[in-house]
Amino acid sequence: QVQVVESGGGLVQPGGSLRLSCVASGRSVSIYNVGWYRQAPGKQRELVAHLTRDGNTNYVASVKGRFTISRDNAKNTIYLQMNSLKPEDTAAYYCNVASSDFTWGQGTQVTVSS
């Protein structure tokens, strides 16, 4: 079973940056597609960044040019670098590993506010 623990969230002012980390256990995630999702209060969970095992990336339009997804296979960790943060980026962020036995983590809260 693939399990993850997300961290790195917090309170940041508009225009600030955060780097989220997602440490996976149970199996190497290097062979899987991975992604970051977010869920704001009262809204559905949405995929914001996706990274294939071949290194191809895709982003939702609202974060393109500001967020960067990456992975460190040696550390079995997935990252989301978030720059130029906006209040509308406020949400709980979750990482995902496209494994059939993946278990969602607790997520990490990001709050963008002055």
PDB file of N, CA and C in Angstrom:
ATOM      1  N   GLN A   1       0.843  -1.183   0.000  1.00  0.00           N
ATOM      2  CA  GLN A   1       0.000   0.000   0.000  1.00  0.00           C
ATOM      3  C   GLN A   1       0.890   1.250   0.000  1.00  0.00           C
ATOM      4  N   VAL A   2       0.536   2.189  -0.857  1.00  0.00           N
ATOM      5  CA  VAL A   2       1.289   3.433  -0.937  1.00  0.00           C
ATOM      6  C   VAL A   2       0.614   4.466  -0.040  1.00  0.00           C
ATOM      7  N   GLN A   3       1.353   4.987   0.923  1.00  0.00           N
ATOM      8  CA  GLN A   3       0.846   6.020   1.816  1.00  0.00           C
ATOM      9  C   GLN A   3       1.712   7.258   1.691  1.00  0.00           C
ATOM     10  N   VAL A   4       1.107   8.417   1.970  1.00  0.00           N
ATOM     11  CA  VAL A   4       1.833   9.672   1.836  1.00  0.00           C
ATOM     12  C   VAL A   4       1.589  10.568   3.043  1.00  0.00           C
ATOM     13  N   VAL A   5       2.560  11.445   3.291  1.00  0.00           N
ATOM     14  CA  VAL A   5       2.437  12.468   4.318  1.00  0.00           C
ATOM     15  C   VAL A   5       2.842  13.789   3.695  1.00  0.00           C
ATOM     16  N   GLU A   6       1.888  14.723   3.671  1.00  0.00           N
ATOM     17  CA  GLU A   6       2.147  16.039   3.102  1.00  0.00           C
ATOM     18  C   GLU A   6       2.568  17.020   4.195  1.00  0.00           C
ATOM     19  N   SER A   7       3.389  17.982   3.823  1.00  0.00           N
ATOM     20  CA  SER A   7       3.817  19.025   4.755  1.00  0.00           C
ATOM     21  C   SER A   7       4.222  20.267   3.973  1.00  0.00           C
ATOM     22  N   GLY A   8       4.460  21.351   4.714  1.00  0.00           N
ATOM     23  CA  GLY A   8       4.963  22.557   4.089  1.00  0.00           C
ATOM     24  C   GLY A   8       3.949  23.675   3.951  1.00  0.00           C
ATOM     25  N   GLY A   9       2.702  23.400   4.299  1.00  0.00           N
ATOM     26  CA  GLY A   9       1.694  24.443   4.209  1.00  0.00           C
ATOM     27  C   GLY A   9       1.852  25.476   5.304  1.00  0.00           C
ATOM     28  N   GLY A  10       1.013  26.508   5.240  1.00  0.00           N
ATOM     29  CA  GLY A  10       1.064  27.543   6.249  1.00  0.00           C
ATOM     30  C   GLY A  10       0.331  28.781   5.787  1.00  0.00           C
ATOM     31  N   LEU A  11       0.513  29.836   6.553  1.00  0.00           N
ATOM     32  CA  LEU A  11      -0.082  31.135   6.238  1.00  0.00           C
ATOM     33  C   LEU A  11       0.961  31.988   5.525  1.00  0.00           C
ATOM     34  N   VAL A  12       0.608  32.526   4.393  1.00  0.00           N
ATOM     35  CA  VAL A  12       1.534  33.347   3.615  1.00  0.00           C
ATOM     36  C   VAL A  12       0.777  34.529   3.037  1.00  0.00           C
ATOM     37  N   GLN A  13       1.481  35.631   2.868  1.00  0.00           N
ATOM     38  CA  GLN A  13       0.857  36.811   2.287  1.00  0.00           C
ATOM     39  C   GLN A  13       0.749  36.669   0.770  1.00  0.00           C
ATOM     40  N   PRO A  14      -0.197  37.352   0.163  1.00  0.00           N
ATOM     41  CA  PRO A  14      -0.283  37.342  -1.307  1.00  0.00           C
ATOM     42  C   PRO A  14       1.058  37.732  -1.927  1.00  0.00           C
ATOM     43  N   GLY A  15       1.436  37.001  -2.972  1.00  0.00           N
ATOM     44  CA  GLY A  15       2.715  37.219  -3.603  1.00  0.00           C
ATOM     45  C   GLY A  15       3.833  36.375  -3.036  1.00  0.00           C
ATOM     46  N   GLY A  16       3.581  35.714  -1.933  1.00  0.00           N
ATOM     47  CA  GLY A  16       4.596  34.889  -1.287  1.00  0.00           C
ATOM     48  C   GLY A  16       4.741  33.521  -1.932  1.00  0.00           C
ATOM     49  N   SER A  17       5.634  32.720  -1.340  1.00  0.00           N
ATOM     50  CA  SER A  17       5.931  31.392  -1.873  1.00  0.00           C
ATOM     51  C   SER A  17       5.892  30.351  -0.765  1.00  0.00           C
ATOM     52  N   LEU A  18       5.597  29.134  -1.156  1.00  0.00           N
ATOM     53  CA  LEU A  18       5.666  27.975  -0.281  1.00  0.00           C
ATOM     54  C   LEU A  18       6.129  26.786  -1.106  1.00  0.00           C
ATOM     55  N   ARG A  19       6.784  25.843  -0.441  1.00  0.00           N
ATOM     56  CA  ARG A  19       7.102  24.580  -1.092  1.00  0.00           C
ATOM     57  C   ARG A  19       6.485  23.453  -0.275  1.00  0.00           C
ATOM     58  N   LEU A  20       5.590  22.737  -0.922  1.00  0.00           N
ATOM     59  CA  LEU A  20       4.955  21.588  -0.284  1.00  0.00           C
ATOM     60  C   LEU A  20       5.771  20.330  -0.575  1.00  0.00           C
ATOM     61  N   SER A  21       5.798  19.444   0.415  1.00  0.00           N
ATOM     62  CA  SER A  21       6.483  18.165   0.266  1.00  0.00           C
ATOM     63  C   SER A  21       5.505  17.026   0.528  1.00  0.00           C
ATOM     64  N   CYS A  22       5.741  15.932  -0.133  1.00  0.00           N
ATOM     65  CA  CYS A  22       4.915  14.741   0.031  1.00  0.00           C
ATOM     66  C   CYS A  22       5.848  13.538   0.070  1.00  0.00           C
ATOM     67  N   VAL A  23       6.003  12.973   1.247  1.00  0.00           N
ATOM     68  CA  VAL A  23       6.868  11.811   1.417  1.00  0.00           C
ATOM     69  C   VAL A  23       6.030  10.547   1.308  1.00  0.00           C
ATOM     70  N   ALA A  24       6.407   9.685   0.399  1.00  0.00           N
ATOM     71  CA  ALA A  24       5.664   8.446   0.173  1.00  0.00           C
ATOM     72  C   ALA A  24       6.362   7.269   0.835  1.00  0.00           C
ATOM     73  N   SER A  25       5.571   6.295   1.243  1.00  0.00           N
ATOM     74  CA  SER A  25       6.120   5.067   1.824  1.00  0.00           C
ATOM     75  C   SER A  25       5.336   3.875   1.295  1.00  0.00           C
ATOM     76  N   GLY A  26       5.935   2.728   1.427  1.00  0.00           N
ATOM     77  CA  GLY A  26       5.289   1.502   0.994  1.00  0.00           C
ATOM     78  C   GLY A  26       5.805   0.983  -0.328  1.00  0.00           C
ATOM     79  N   ARG A  27       6.205   1.884  -1.188  1.00  0.00           N
ATOM     80  CA  ARG A  27       6.718   1.484  -2.498  1.00  0.00           C
ATOM     81  C   ARG A  27       7.355   2.699  -3.139  1.00  0.00           C
ATOM     82  N   SER A  28       8.299   2.466  -4.025  1.00  0.00           N
ATOM     83  CA  SER A  28       8.899   3.576  -4.762  1.00  0.00           C
ATOM     84  C   SER A  28       7.855   4.182  -5.697  1.00  0.00           C
ATOM     85  N   VAL A  29       7.783   5.509  -5.685  1.00  0.00           N
ATOM     86  CA  VAL A  29       6.800   6.177  -6.545  1.00  0.00           C
ATOM     87  C   VAL A  29       7.394   6.552  -7.896  1.00  0.00           C
ATOM     88  N   SER A  30       8.643   6.190  -8.120  1.00  0.00           N
ATOM     89  CA  SER A  30       9.322   6.604  -9.357  1.00  0.00           C
ATOM     90  C   SER A  30       8.653   6.063 -10.606  1.00  0.00           C
ATOM     91  N   ILE A  31       7.912   4.959 -10.473  1.00  0.00           N
ATOM     92  CA  ILE A  31       7.322   4.347 -11.654  1.00  0.00           C
ATOM     93  C   ILE A  31       5.887   4.806 -11.899  1.00  0.00           C
ATOM     94  N   TYR A  32       5.415   5.719 -11.064  1.00  0.00           N
ATOM     95  CA  TYR A  32       4.025   6.140 -11.165  1.00  0.00           C
ATOM     96  C   TYR A  32       3.889   7.601 -11.601  1.00  0.00           C
ATOM     97  N   ASN A  33       2.761   7.900 -12.212  1.00  0.00           N
ATOM     98  CA  ASN A  33       2.370   9.295 -12.374  1.00  0.00           C
ATOM     99  C   ASN A  33       1.958   9.821 -11.008  1.00  0.00           C
ATOM    100  N   VAL A  34       2.257  11.089 -10.757  1.00  0.00           N
ATOM    101  CA  VAL A  34       1.908  11.687  -9.463  1.00  0.00           C
ATOM    102  C   VAL A  34       1.258  13.041  -9.691  1.00  0.00           C
ATOM    103  N   GLY A  35       0.586  13.530  -8.664  1.00  0.00           N
ATOM    104  CA  GLY A  35      -0.073  14.822  -8.811  1.00  0.00           C
ATOM    105  C   GLY A  35      -0.336  15.490  -7.485  1.00  0.00           C
ATOM    106  N   TRP A  36      -0.675  16.757  -7.565  1.00  0.00           N
ATOM    107  CA  TRP A  36      -1.123  17.531  -6.408  1.00  0.00           C
ATOM    108  C   TRP A  36      -2.554  17.992  -6.674  1.00  0.00           C
ATOM    109  N   TYR A  37      -3.395  17.783  -5.683  1.00  0.00           N
ATOM    110  CA  TYR A  37      -4.773  18.235  -5.720  1.00  0.00           C
ATOM    111  C   TYR A  37      -4.968  19.289  -4.626  1.00  0.00           C
ATOM    112  N   ARG A  38      -6.034  20.048  -4.754  1.00  0.00           N
ATOM    113  CA  ARG A  38      -6.404  20.955  -3.674  1.00  0.00           C
ATOM    114  C   ARG A  38      -7.916  20.972  -3.530  1.00  0.00           C
ATOM    115  N   GLN A  39      -8.332  21.292  -2.317  1.00  0.00           N
ATOM    116  CA  GLN A  39      -9.764  21.384  -2.044  1.00  0.00           C
ATOM    117  C   GLN A  39     -10.023  22.565  -1.122  1.00  0.00           C
ATOM    118  N   ALA A  40     -10.771  23.514  -1.632  1.00  0.00           N
ATOM    119  CA  ALA A  40     -11.173  24.680  -0.842  1.00  0.00           C
ATOM    120  C   ALA A  40     -12.516  24.382  -0.185  1.00  0.00           C
ATOM    121  N   PRO A  41     -12.841  25.056   0.903  1.00  0.00           N
ATOM    122  CA  PRO A  41     -14.120  24.824   1.588  1.00  0.00           C
ATOM    123  C   PRO A  41     -15.297  24.982   0.642  1.00  0.00           C
ATOM    124  N   GLY A  42     -16.171  23.991   0.631  1.00  0.00           N
ATOM    125  CA  GLY A  42     -17.360  24.052  -0.195  1.00  0.00           C
ATOM    126  C   GLY A  42     -17.141  23.753  -1.659  1.00  0.00           C
ATOM    127  N   LYS A  43     -15.913  23.370  -2.013  1.00  0.00           N
ATOM    128  CA  LYS A  43     -15.611  23.087  -3.415  1.00  0.00           C
ATOM    129  C   LYS A  43     -15.114  21.663  -3.577  1.00  0.00           C
ATOM    130  N   GLN A  44     -15.167  21.182  -4.802  1.00  0.00           N
ATOM    131  CA  GLN A  44     -14.671  19.844  -5.086  1.00  0.00           C
ATOM    132  C   GLN A  44     -13.143  19.845  -5.153  1.00  0.00           C
ATOM    133  N   ARG A  45     -12.576  18.702  -4.884  1.00  0.00           N
ATOM    134  CA  ARG A  45     -11.136  18.555  -5.004  1.00  0.00           C
ATOM    135  C   ARG A  45     -10.762  18.653  -6.481  1.00  0.00           C
ATOM    136  N   GLU A  46      -9.726  19.430  -6.781  1.00  0.00           N
ATOM    137  CA  GLU A  46      -9.297  19.608  -8.168  1.00  0.00           C
ATOM    138  C   GLU A  46      -7.811  19.292  -8.310  1.00  0.00           C
ATOM    139  N   LEU A  47      -7.474  18.759  -9.465  1.00  0.00           N
ATOM    140  CA  LEU A  47      -6.090  18.472  -9.790  1.00  0.00           C
ATOM    141  C   LEU A  47      -5.430  19.757 -10.258  1.00  0.00           C
ATOM    142  N   VAL A  48      -4.336  20.153  -9.618  1.00  0.00           N
ATOM    143  CA  VAL A  48      -3.666  21.393 -10.017  1.00  0.00           C
ATOM    144  C   VAL A  48      -2.349  21.146 -10.742  1.00  0.00           C
ATOM    145  N   ALA A  49      -1.716  20.026 -10.481  1.00  0.00           N
ATOM    146  CA  ALA A  49      -0.433  19.748 -11.129  1.00  0.00           C
ATOM    147  C   ALA A  49      -0.258  18.244 -11.271  1.00  0.00           C
ATOM    148  N   HIS A  50       0.290  17.836 -12.399  1.00  0.00           N
ATOM    149  CA  HIS A  50       0.450  16.425 -12.701  1.00  0.00           C
ATOM    150  C   HIS A  50       1.834  16.193 -13.296  1.00  0.00           C
ATOM    151  N   LEU A  51       2.469  15.121 -12.872  1.00  0.00           N
ATOM    152  CA  LEU A  51       3.813  14.782 -13.361  1.00  0.00           C
ATOM    153  C   LEU A  51       3.818  13.306 -13.733  1.00  0.00           C
ATOM    154  N   THR A  52       4.101  13.020 -14.997  1.00  0.00           N
ATOM    155  CA  THR A  52       4.138  11.623 -15.414  1.00  0.00           C
ATOM    156  C   THR A  52       5.463  10.990 -15.023  1.00  0.00           C
ATOM    157  N   ARG A  53       5.510   9.678 -15.085  1.00  0.00           N
ATOM    158  CA  ARG A  53       6.753   8.988 -14.726  1.00  0.00           C
ATOM    159  C   ARG A  53       7.851   9.292 -15.739  1.00  0.00           C
ATOM    160  N   ASP A  54       7.439   9.786 -16.932  1.00  0.00           N
ATOM    161  CA  ASP A  54       8.412  10.151 -17.960  1.00  0.00           C
ATOM    162  C   ASP A  54       8.888  11.592 -17.826  1.00  0.00           C
ATOM    163  N   GLY A  55       8.316  12.329 -16.852  1.00  0.00           N
ATOM    164  CA  GLY A  55       8.764  13.688 -16.622  1.00  0.00           C
ATOM    165  C   GLY A  55       7.925  14.770 -17.271  1.00  0.00           C
ATOM    166  N   ASN A  56       6.811  14.413 -17.880  1.00  0.00           N
ATOM    167  CA  ASN A  56       5.932  15.416 -18.477  1.00  0.00           C
ATOM    168  C   ASN A  56       5.030  16.024 -17.407  1.00  0.00           C
ATOM    169  N   THR A  57       4.814  17.320 -17.519  1.00  0.00           N
ATOM    170  CA  THR A  57       4.009  18.025 -16.523  1.00  0.00           C
ATOM    171  C   THR A  57       2.794  18.684 -17.170  1.00  0.00           C
ATOM    172  N   ASN A  58       1.751  18.809 -16.363  1.00  0.00           N
ATOM    173  CA  ASN A  58       0.561  19.542 -16.771  1.00  0.00           C
ATOM    174  C   ASN A  58       0.036  20.291 -15.559  1.00  0.00           C
ATOM    175  N   TYR A  59      -0.533  21.461 -15.815  1.00  0.00           N
ATOM    176  CA  TYR A  59      -1.052  22.301 -14.739  1.00  0.00           C
ATOM    177  C   TYR A  59      -2.430  22.839 -15.107  1.00  0.00           C
ATOM    178  N   VAL A  60      -3.244  23.038 -14.086  1.00  0.00           N
ATOM    179  CA  VAL A  60      -4.501  23.721 -14.327  1.00  0.00           C
ATOM    180  C   VAL A  60      -4.183  25.165 -14.692  1.00  0.00           C
ATOM    181  N   ALA A  61      -4.989  25.770 -15.521  1.00  0.00           N
ATOM    182  CA  ALA A  61      -4.682  27.092 -16.062  1.00  0.00           C
ATOM    183  C   ALA A  61      -4.430  28.135 -14.974  1.00  0.00           C
ATOM    184  N   SER A  62      -5.137  28.025 -13.873  1.00  0.00           N
ATOM    185  CA  SER A  62      -5.044  29.049 -12.836  1.00  0.00           C
ATOM    186  C   SER A  62      -3.700  29.075 -12.111  1.00  0.00           C
ATOM    187  N   VAL A  63      -2.899  28.017 -12.230  1.00  0.00           N
ATOM    188  CA  VAL A  63      -1.604  27.982 -11.545  1.00  0.00           C
ATOM    189  C   VAL A  63      -0.433  27.923 -12.516  1.00  0.00           C
ATOM    190  N   LYS A  64      -0.714  27.821 -13.786  1.00  0.00           N
ATOM    191  CA  LYS A  64       0.347  27.690 -14.785  1.00  0.00           C
ATOM    192  C   LYS A  64       1.275  28.900 -14.725  1.00  0.00           C
ATOM    193  N   GLY A  65       2.564  28.636 -14.692  1.00  0.00           N
ATOM    194  CA  GLY A  65       3.542  29.699 -14.609  1.00  0.00           C
ATOM    195  C   GLY A  65       3.885  30.102 -13.180  1.00  0.00           C
ATOM    196  N   ARG A  66       3.102  29.623 -12.224  1.00  0.00           N
ATOM    197  CA  ARG A  66       3.355  29.968 -10.812  1.00  0.00           C
ATOM    198  C   ARG A  66       3.742  28.742  -9.984  1.00  0.00           C
ATOM    199  N   PHE A  67       3.200  27.583 -10.323  1.00  0.00           N
ATOM    200  CA  PHE A  67       3.454  26.358  -9.561  1.00  0.00           C
ATOM    201  C   PHE A  67       4.351  25.436 -10.386  1.00  0.00           C
ATOM    202  N   THR A  68       5.192  24.676  -9.683  1.00  0.00           N
ATOM    203  CA  THR A  68       6.050  23.695 -10.331  1.00  0.00           C
ATOM    204  C   THR A  68       6.033  22.396  -9.532  1.00  0.00           C
ATOM    205  N   ILE A  69       5.694  21.309 -10.202  1.00  0.00           N
ATOM    206  CA  ILE A  69       5.703  19.996  -9.566  1.00  0.00           C
ATOM    207  C   ILE A  69       7.005  19.297  -9.922  1.00  0.00           C
ATOM    208  N   SER A  70       7.560  18.591  -8.947  1.00  0.00           N
ATOM    209  CA  SER A  70       8.795  17.851  -9.197  1.00  0.00           C
ATOM    210  C   SER A  70       8.847  16.667  -8.246  1.00  0.00           C
ATOM    211  N   ARG A  71       9.842  15.814  -8.455  1.00  0.00           N
ATOM    212  CA  ARG A  71       9.995  14.677  -7.553  1.00  0.00           C
ATOM    213  C   ARG A  71      11.471  14.380  -7.353  1.00  0.00           C
ATOM    214  N   ASP A  72      11.773  13.802  -6.209  1.00  0.00           N
ATOM    215  CA  ASP A  72      13.116  13.309  -5.907  1.00  0.00           C
ATOM    216  C   ASP A  72      12.967  11.812  -5.646  1.00  0.00           C
ATOM    217  N   ASN A  73      13.309  11.013  -6.619  1.00  0.00           N
ATOM    218  CA  ASN A  73      13.105   9.566  -6.496  1.00  0.00           C
ATOM    219  C   ASN A  73      13.954   8.959  -5.385  1.00  0.00           C
ATOM    220  N   ALA A  74      15.125   9.519  -5.159  1.00  0.00           N
ATOM    221  CA  ALA A  74      15.992   8.990  -4.108  1.00  0.00           C
ATOM    222  C   ALA A  74      15.362   9.169  -2.724  1.00  0.00           C
ATOM    223  N   LYS A  75      14.586  10.248  -2.573  1.00  0.00           N
ATOM    224  CA  LYS A  75      13.917  10.519  -1.295  1.00  0.00           C
ATOM    225  C   LYS A  75      12.458  10.069  -1.305  1.00  0.00           C
ATOM    226  N   ASN A  76      12.013   9.524  -2.440  1.00  0.00           N
ATOM    227  CA  ASN A  76      10.615   9.107  -2.583  1.00  0.00           C
ATOM    228  C   ASN A  76       9.665  10.236  -2.198  1.00  0.00           C
ATOM    229  N   THR A  77       9.978  11.420  -2.669  1.00  0.00           N
ATOM    230  CA  THR A  77       9.266  12.629  -2.283  1.00  0.00           C
ATOM    231  C   THR A  77       8.822  13.404  -3.513  1.00  0.00           C
ATOM    232  N   ILE A  78       7.633  13.957  -3.418  1.00  0.00           N
ATOM    233  CA  ILE A  78       7.059  14.790  -4.471  1.00  0.00           C
ATOM    234  C   ILE A  78       6.927  16.204  -3.919  1.00  0.00           C
ATOM    235  N   TYR A  79       7.243  17.198  -4.735  1.00  0.00           N
ATOM    236  CA  TYR A  79       7.207  18.589  -4.293  1.00  0.00           C
ATOM    237  C   TYR A  79       6.231  19.406  -5.131  1.00  0.00           C
ATOM    238  N   LEU A  80       5.776  20.485  -4.536  1.00  0.00           N
ATOM    239  CA  LEU A  80       5.021  21.489  -5.277  1.00  0.00           C
ATOM    240  C   LEU A  80       5.547  22.855  -4.845  1.00  0.00           C
ATOM    241  N   GLN A  81       6.294  23.485  -5.733  1.00  0.00           N
ATOM    242  CA  GLN A  81       6.777  24.840  -5.482  1.00  0.00           C
ATOM    243  C   GLN A  81       5.700  25.805  -5.931  1.00  0.00           C
ATOM    244  N   MET A  82       5.274  26.673  -5.026  1.00  0.00           N
ATOM    245  CA  MET A  82       4.187  27.604  -5.318  1.00  0.00           C
ATOM    246  C   MET A  82       4.705  29.023  -5.137  1.00  0.00           C
ATOM    247  N   ASN A  83       4.705  29.776  -6.218  1.00  0.00           N
ATOM    248  CA  ASN A  83       5.147  31.172  -6.195  1.00  0.00           C
ATOM    249  C   ASN A  83       3.993  32.097  -6.523  1.00  0.00           C
ATOM    250  N   SER A  84       4.189  33.373  -6.228  1.00  0.00           N
ATOM    251  CA  SER A  84       3.177  34.397  -6.538  1.00  0.00           C
ATOM    252  C   SER A  84       1.795  33.960  -6.067  1.00  0.00           C
ATOM    253  N   LEU A  85       1.732  33.526  -4.841  1.00  0.00           N
ATOM    254  CA  LEU A  85       0.479  32.982  -4.316  1.00  0.00           C
ATOM    255  C   LEU A  85      -0.609  34.045  -4.235  1.00  0.00           C
ATOM    256  N   LYS A  86      -1.835  33.593  -4.462  1.00  0.00           N
ATOM    257  CA  LYS A  86      -3.008  34.455  -4.462  1.00  0.00           C
ATOM    258  C   LYS A  86      -4.011  33.951  -3.413  1.00  0.00           C
ATOM    259  N   PRO A  87      -4.884  34.814  -2.947  1.00  0.00           N
ATOM    260  CA  PRO A  87      -5.891  34.364  -1.969  1.00  0.00           C
ATOM    261  C   PRO A  87      -6.706  33.180  -2.469  1.00  0.00           C
ATOM    262  N   GLU A  88      -6.943  33.119  -3.765  1.00  0.00           N
ATOM    263  CA  GLU A  88      -7.733  32.014  -4.321  1.00  0.00           C
ATOM    264  C   GLU A  88      -6.979  30.691  -4.328  1.00  0.00           C
ATOM    265  N   ASP A  89      -5.709  30.703  -3.980  1.00  0.00           N
ATOM    266  CA  ASP A  89      -4.960  29.455  -3.832  1.00  0.00           C
ATOM    267  C   ASP A  89      -5.189  28.813  -2.461  1.00  0.00           C
ATOM    268  N   THR A  90      -5.886  29.508  -1.598  1.00  0.00           N
ATOM    269  CA  THR A  90      -6.169  28.980  -0.264  1.00  0.00           C
ATOM    270  C   THR A  90      -6.968  27.691  -0.356  1.00  0.00           C
ATOM    271  N   ALA A  91      -6.432  26.631   0.227  1.00  0.00           N
ATOM    272  CA  ALA A  91      -7.064  25.309   0.166  1.00  0.00           C
ATOM    273  C   ALA A  91      -6.222  24.316   0.950  1.00  0.00           C
ATOM    274  N   ALA A  92      -6.783  23.145   1.155  1.00  0.00           N
ATOM    275  CA  ALA A  92      -5.995  22.013   1.634  1.00  0.00           C
ATOM    276  C   ALA A  92      -5.406  21.321   0.411  1.00  0.00           C
ATOM    277  N   TYR A  93      -4.124  21.026   0.475  1.00  0.00           N
ATOM    278  CA  TYR A  93      -3.420  20.429  -0.663  1.00  0.00           C
ATOM    279  C   TYR A  93      -3.063  18.973  -0.356  1.00  0.00           C
ATOM    280  N   TYR A  94      -3.302  18.130  -1.342  1.00  0.00           N
ATOM    281  CA  TYR A  94      -3.078  16.692  -1.192  1.00  0.00           C
ATOM    282  C   TYR A  94      -2.246  16.177  -2.358  1.00  0.00           C
ATOM    283  N   CYS A  95      -1.317  15.293  -2.081  1.00  0.00           N
ATOM    284  CA  CYS A  95      -0.617  14.674  -3.196  1.00  0.00           C
ATOM    285  C   CYS A  95      -1.249  13.316  -3.504  1.00  0.00           C
ATOM    286  N   ASN A  96      -0.994  12.865  -4.701  1.00  0.00           N
ATOM    287  CA  ASN A  96      -1.598  11.621  -5.183  1.00  0.00           C
ATOM    288  C   ASN A  96      -0.564  10.828  -5.958  1.00  0.00           C
ATOM    289  N   VAL A  97      -0.604   9.531  -5.775  1.00  0.00           N
ATOM    290  CA  VAL A  97       0.229   8.618  -6.544  1.00  0.00           C
ATOM    291  C   VAL A  97      -0.703   7.674  -7.280  1.00  0.00           C
ATOM    292  N   ALA A  98      -0.554   7.570  -8.566  1.00  0.00           N
ATOM    293  CA  ALA A  98      -1.493   6.789  -9.382  1.00  0.00           C
ATOM    294  C   ALA A  98      -1.234   5.290  -9.255  1.00  0.00           C
ATOM    295  N   SER A  99      -1.323   4.813  -8.050  1.00  0.00           N
ATOM    296  CA  SER A  99      -1.198   3.396  -7.747  1.00  0.00           C
ATOM    297  C   SER A  99      -2.565   2.872  -7.331  1.00  0.00           C
ATOM    298  N   SER A 100      -2.864   1.623  -7.670  1.00  0.00           N
ATOM    299  CA  SER A 100      -4.183   1.067  -7.368  1.00  0.00           C
ATOM    300  C   SER A 100      -4.434   0.928  -5.874  1.00  0.00           C
ATOM    301  N   ASP A 101      -3.363   0.919  -5.074  1.00  0.00           N
ATOM    302  CA  ASP A 101      -3.521   0.767  -3.626  1.00  0.00           C
ATOM    303  C   ASP A 101      -3.091   2.023  -2.880  1.00  0.00           C
ATOM    304  N   PHE A 102      -3.313   3.169  -3.510  1.00  0.00           N
ATOM    305  CA  PHE A 102      -2.942   4.445  -2.901  1.00  0.00           C
ATOM    306  C   PHE A 102      -3.932   4.841  -1.813  1.00  0.00           C
ATOM    307  N   THR A 103      -3.418   5.394  -0.725  1.00  0.00           N
ATOM    308  CA  THR A 103      -4.240   5.925   0.347  1.00  0.00           C
ATOM    309  C   THR A 103      -3.977   7.416   0.491  1.00  0.00           C
ATOM    310  N   TRP A 104      -5.030   8.213   0.472  1.00  0.00           N
ATOM    311  CA  TRP A 104      -4.878   9.667   0.603  1.00  0.00           C
ATOM    312  C   TRP A 104      -4.319  10.017   1.975  1.00  0.00           C
ATOM    313  N   GLY A 105      -3.479  11.052   1.991  1.00  0.00           N
ATOM    314  CA  GLY A 105      -2.949  11.553   3.244  1.00  0.00           C
ATOM    315  C   GLY A 105      -3.883  12.585   3.861  1.00  0.00           C
ATOM    316  N   GLN A 106      -3.396  13.218   4.917  1.00  0.00           N
ATOM    317  CA  GLN A 106      -4.188  14.214   5.641  1.00  0.00           C
ATOM    318  C   GLN A 106      -4.198  15.561   4.936  1.00  0.00           C
ATOM    319  N   GLY A 107      -3.261  15.753   4.036  1.00  0.00           N
ATOM    320  CA  GLY A 107      -3.171  17.031   3.353  1.00  0.00           C
ATOM    321  C   GLY A 107      -2.428  18.067   4.181  1.00  0.00           C
ATOM    322  N   THR A 108      -2.167  19.204   3.561  1.00  0.00           N
ATOM    323  CA  THR A 108      -1.524  20.313   4.257  1.00  0.00           C
ATOM    324  C   THR A 108      -2.248  21.594   3.864  1.00  0.00           C
ATOM    325  N   GLN A 109      -2.557  22.418   4.846  1.00  0.00           N
ATOM    326  CA  GLN A 109      -3.363  23.608   4.608  1.00  0.00           C
ATOM    327  C   GLN A 109      -2.495  24.768   4.148  1.00  0.00           C
ATOM    328  N   VAL A 110      -2.940  25.412   3.084  1.00  0.00           N
ATOM    329  CA  VAL A 110      -2.302  26.626   2.588  1.00  0.00           C
ATOM    330  C   VAL A 110      -3.317  27.759   2.684  1.00  0.00           C
ATOM    331  N   THR A 111      -2.926  28.816   3.381  1.00  0.00           N
ATOM    332  CA  THR A 111      -3.786  29.979   3.516  1.00  0.00           C
ATOM    333  C   THR A 111      -3.035  31.206   3.034  1.00  0.00           C
ATOM    334  N   VAL A 112      -3.604  31.873   2.042  1.00  0.00           N
ATOM    335  CA  VAL A 112      -2.983  33.066   1.469  1.00  0.00           C
ATOM    336  C   VAL A 112      -3.844  34.263   1.860  1.00  0.00           C
ATOM    337  N   SER A 113      -3.293  35.097   2.714  1.00  0.00           N
ATOM    338  CA  SER A 113      -4.071  36.212   3.243  1.00  0.00           C
ATOM    339  C   SER A 113      -3.136  37.282   3.775  1.00  0.00           C
ATOM    340  N   SER A 114      -3.562  38.522   3.662  1.00  0.00           N
ATOM    341  CA  SER A 114      -2.796  39.626   4.232  1.00  0.00           C
ATOM    342  C   SER A 114      -3.294  39.938   5.640  1.00  0.00           C
TER     343      SER A 114
END
